[in-house]
Amino acid sequence: MKRIMVKDVYELHGTATIMVAEDVPLEDIIITFANNPGIRGAFLVDKEKRFAGIISRMAIMKWADFQLFGKWKRGVPASEVTQLVDTIKAKYLARGSWRSFGVKEWDTLEKAFNQMMMLGEDVIPVLDDDGKIIGDLRLSEVLMKAIEVGRSGENKP
């Protein structure tokens, strides 16, 4: 059985994310999402250009829900509502860090896919050893590889 590595998959379709400084105003990211519907997430970078977190489409949707409808949803912690209301800088809505979020080119696709499922994200950063972003891995790229492997039969016992 052939081991599939992240480096074999993550550049199939180009990038689906934007990279922005972690201190950028959240409104700038929201405007970018609104004007570019193909964007799957925003990767924030710190002063050293290392991955500092992701703002996913779901986080943007939660922000928009509260801005538009202002409803307190049952089961949503007060801290999350406060975070959504008070968010001015993008970094306050982001989750993850370069130590806990993302994969390396030489990681197996299985590890990367498991991380995507565990985090509930359909796009994750591909990082170098210093935590700098070198690309992104999307669910669509994983699916294309799954179709390719299925057709070739290369991972069948």
mmCIF file of C-alpha atoms in Angstrom, residues 8-156:
data_model
loop_
_atom_site.group_PDB
_atom_site.id
_atom_site.type_symbol
_atom_site.label_atom_id
_atom_site.label_comp_id
_atom_site.label_asym_id
_atom_site.label_seq_id
_atom_site.Cartn_x
_atom_site.Cartn_y
_atom_site.Cartn_z
ATOM 1 C CA ASP A 8 1.525 14.925 -3.295
ATOM 2 C CA VAL A 9 -1.865 16.573 -2.887
ATOM 3 C CA TYR A 10 -1.911 20.140 -1.604
ATOM 4 C CA GLU A 11 -1.012 21.987 -4.809
ATOM 5 C CA LEU A 12 -3.562 20.311 -7.053
ATOM 6 C CA HIS A 13 -5.950 23.275 -7.157
ATOM 7 C CA GLY A 14 -3.903 26.257 -6.008
ATOM 8 C CA THR A 15 -4.901 28.165 -2.909
ATOM 9 C CA ALA A 16 -8.330 28.818 -1.416
ATOM 10 C CA THR A 17 -7.256 31.044 1.440
ATOM 11 C CA ILE A 18 -5.917 34.507 1.989
ATOM 12 C CA MET A 19 -2.963 35.385 4.197
ATOM 13 C CA VAL A 20 -3.238 38.512 6.343
ATOM 14 C CA ALA A 21 -1.486 40.052 9.338
ATOM 15 C CA GLU A 22 -3.108 39.059 12.621
ATOM 16 C CA ASP A 23 -3.715 42.705 13.561
ATOM 17 C CA VAL A 24 -5.717 43.535 10.430
ATOM 18 C CA PRO A 25 -9.220 44.856 11.137
ATOM 19 C CA LEU A 26 -11.815 42.092 11.010
ATOM 20 C CA GLU A 27 -13.939 44.219 8.692
ATOM 21 C CA ASP A 28 -11.205 44.018 6.015
ATOM 22 C CA ILE A 29 -11.371 40.223 6.079
ATOM 23 C CA ILE A 30 -15.166 40.221 5.992
ATOM 24 C CA ILE A 31 -15.135 42.519 2.947
ATOM 25 C CA THR A 32 -12.664 40.179 1.235
ATOM 26 C CA PHE A 33 -14.889 37.163 1.999
ATOM 27 C CA ALA A 34 -17.939 39.040 0.686
ATOM 28 C CA ASN A 35 -16.219 40.009 -2.566
ATOM 29 C CA ASN A 36 -14.535 36.632 -3.187
ATOM 30 C CA PRO A 37 -16.976 33.769 -2.545
ATOM 31 C CA GLY A 38 -14.367 31.115 -3.403
ATOM 32 C CA ILE A 39 -12.290 31.907 -0.329
ATOM 33 C CA ARG A 40 -12.483 29.101 2.234
ATOM 34 C CA GLY A 41 -10.608 30.800 5.065
ATOM 35 C CA ALA A 42 -8.198 33.494 6.169
ATOM 36 C CA PHE A 43 -4.826 32.457 7.552
ATOM 37 C CA LEU A 44 -3.437 35.012 9.969
ATOM 38 C CA VAL A 45 0.321 35.509 10.276
ATOM 39 C CA ASP A 46 2.294 37.048 13.121
ATOM 40 C CA LYS A 47 5.177 39.526 12.880
ATOM 41 C CA GLU A 48 7.573 36.676 12.064
ATOM 42 C CA LYS A 49 5.229 35.605 9.222
ATOM 43 C CA ARG A 50 4.304 32.399 11.068
ATOM 44 C CA PHE A 51 0.793 30.989 11.023
ATOM 45 C CA ALA A 52 -1.127 32.592 13.901
ATOM 46 C CA GLY A 53 -4.643 31.251 13.347
ATOM 47 C CA ILE A 54 -7.487 30.685 10.921
ATOM 48 C CA ILE A 55 -10.736 32.500 10.449
ATOM 49 C CA SER A 56 -13.069 30.039 8.787
ATOM 50 C CA ARG A 57 -16.216 30.708 6.816
ATOM 51 C CA MET A 58 -18.192 29.342 9.774
ATOM 52 C CA ALA A 59 -16.677 31.962 12.106
ATOM 53 C CA ILE A 60 -17.619 34.671 9.601
ATOM 54 C CA MET A 61 -21.144 33.229 9.387
ATOM 55 C CA LYS A 62 -21.514 33.327 13.188
ATOM 56 C CA TRP A 63 -20.325 36.938 13.208
ATOM 57 C CA ALA A 64 -22.808 37.864 10.439
ATOM 58 C CA ASP A 65 -25.648 36.054 12.220
ATOM 59 C CA PHE A 66 -25.085 38.066 15.356
ATOM 60 C CA GLN A 67 -24.604 41.356 13.465
ATOM 61 C CA LEU A 68 -27.750 40.867 11.393
ATOM 62 C CA PHE A 69 -30.086 39.228 13.855
ATOM 63 C CA GLY A 70 -28.471 39.824 17.247
ATOM 64 C CA LYS A 71 -30.015 36.696 18.680
ATOM 65 C CA TRP A 72 -28.691 34.898 21.681
ATOM 66 C CA LYS A 73 -28.755 31.277 20.591
ATOM 67 C CA ARG A 74 -29.530 28.600 23.125
ATOM 68 C CA GLY A 75 -26.399 26.636 23.942
ATOM 69 C CA VAL A 76 -23.985 29.377 22.865
ATOM 70 C CA PRO A 77 -21.693 30.363 25.752
ATOM 71 C CA ALA A 78 -21.739 34.013 26.832
ATOM 72 C CA SER A 79 -17.992 34.219 26.165
ATOM 73 C CA GLU A 80 -18.558 33.330 22.499
ATOM 74 C CA VAL A 81 -21.239 36.003 22.097
ATOM 75 C CA THR A 82 -19.011 38.602 23.757
ATOM 76 C CA GLN A 83 -16.161 37.581 21.470
ATOM 77 C CA LEU A 84 -18.348 38.017 18.372
ATOM 78 C CA VAL A 85 -19.680 41.402 19.458
ATOM 79 C CA ASP A 86 -16.382 42.886 20.600
ATOM 80 C CA THR A 87 -14.246 41.633 17.749
ATOM 81 C CA ILE A 88 -12.396 44.446 16.037
ATOM 82 C CA LYS A 89 -9.113 42.750 15.143
ATOM 83 C CA ALA A 90 -9.128 39.551 13.134
ATOM 84 C CA LYS A 91 -6.952 37.700 15.650
ATOM 85 C CA TYR A 92 -9.752 37.740 18.229
ATOM 86 C CA LEU A 93 -11.999 35.642 15.993
ATOM 87 C CA ALA A 94 -9.235 33.266 14.861
ATOM 88 C CA ARG A 95 -8.473 29.830 16.222
ATOM 89 C CA GLY A 96 -5.316 27.747 16.204
ATOM 90 C CA SER A 97 -1.591 28.464 16.157
ATOM 91 C CA TRP A 98 1.385 27.229 14.186
ATOM 92 C CA ARG A 99 2.178 24.693 16.899
ATOM 93 C CA SER A 100 -1.287 23.130 17.038
ATOM 94 C CA PHE A 101 -2.909 23.680 13.665
ATOM 95 C CA GLY A 102 -1.631 22.703 10.250
ATOM 96 C CA VAL A 103 0.448 20.020 8.631
ATOM 97 C CA LYS A 104 3.842 19.632 7.009
ATOM 98 C CA GLU A 105 4.512 18.555 3.413
ATOM 99 C CA TRP A 106 5.950 15.221 4.563
ATOM 100 C CA ASP A 107 3.004 14.379 6.827
ATOM 101 C CA THR A 108 0.799 11.598 5.559
ATOM 102 C CA LEU A 109 -2.465 12.526 3.927
ATOM 103 C CA GLU A 110 -4.176 10.301 6.486
ATOM 104 C CA LYS A 111 -2.792 12.412 9.348
ATOM 105 C CA ALA A 112 -3.820 15.622 7.577
ATOM 106 C CA PHE A 113 -7.316 14.353 6.829
ATOM 107 C CA ASN A 114 -7.766 13.188 10.428
ATOM 108 C CA GLN A 115 -6.751 16.654 11.585
ATOM 109 C CA MET A 116 -9.258 18.265 9.212
ATOM 110 C CA MET A 117 -12.023 16.062 10.593
ATOM 111 C CA MET A 118 -11.009 16.610 14.223
ATOM 112 C CA LEU A 119 -10.921 20.395 13.760
ATOM 113 C CA GLY A 120 -14.053 20.503 11.623
ATOM 114 C CA GLU A 121 -12.260 22.543 8.945
ATOM 115 C CA ASP A 122 -12.313 21.922 5.203
ATOM 116 C CA VAL A 123 -9.036 23.792 4.674
ATOM 117 C CA ILE A 124 -5.877 23.717 6.809
ATOM 118 C CA PRO A 125 -2.472 25.348 6.373
ATOM 119 C CA VAL A 126 0.593 23.515 5.111
ATOM 120 C CA LEU A 127 3.534 24.842 7.135
ATOM 121 C CA ASP A 128 7.321 24.720 6.958
ATOM 122 C CA ASP A 129 9.503 23.891 9.979
ATOM 123 C CA ASP A 130 9.344 27.495 11.208
ATOM 124 C CA GLY A 131 5.541 27.619 11.108
ATOM 125 C CA LYS A 132 5.400 29.714 7.940
ATOM 126 C CA ILE A 133 2.600 29.030 5.488
ATOM 127 C CA ILE A 134 3.657 27.409 2.231
ATOM 128 C CA GLY A 135 0.176 26.465 1.029
ATOM 129 C CA ASP A 136 -3.175 25.098 2.052
ATOM 130 C CA LEU A 137 -4.763 21.675 1.912
ATOM 131 C CA ARG A 138 -8.428 21.643 0.953
ATOM 132 C CA LEU A 139 -11.037 18.962 1.237
ATOM 133 C CA SER A 140 -11.534 19.129 -2.538
ATOM 134 C CA GLU A 141 -7.871 18.167 -3.048
ATOM 135 C CA VAL A 142 -8.245 15.223 -0.680
ATOM 136 C CA LEU A 143 -11.376 14.125 -2.554
ATOM 137 C CA MET A 144 -9.623 14.358 -5.932
ATOM 138 C CA LYS A 145 -6.837 12.137 -4.588
ATOM 139 C CA ALA A 146 -9.411 9.684 -3.206
ATOM 140 C CA ILE A 147 -11.051 9.450 -6.641
ATOM 141 C CA GLU A 148 -7.657 8.952 -8.307
ATOM 142 C CA VAL A 149 -6.659 6.218 -5.842
ATOM 143 C CA GLY A 150 -10.051 4.538 -6.139
ATOM 144 C CA ARG A 151 -9.826 4.397 -9.922
ATOM 145 C CA SER A 152 -6.277 3.069 -9.927
ATOM 146 C CA GLY A 153 -6.893 0.544 -7.162
ATOM 147 C CA GLU A 154 -3.437 1.294 -5.732
ATOM 148 C CA ASN A 155 -4.483 1.207 -2.064
ATOM 149 C CA LYS A 156 -6.481 -2.014 -2.208
#
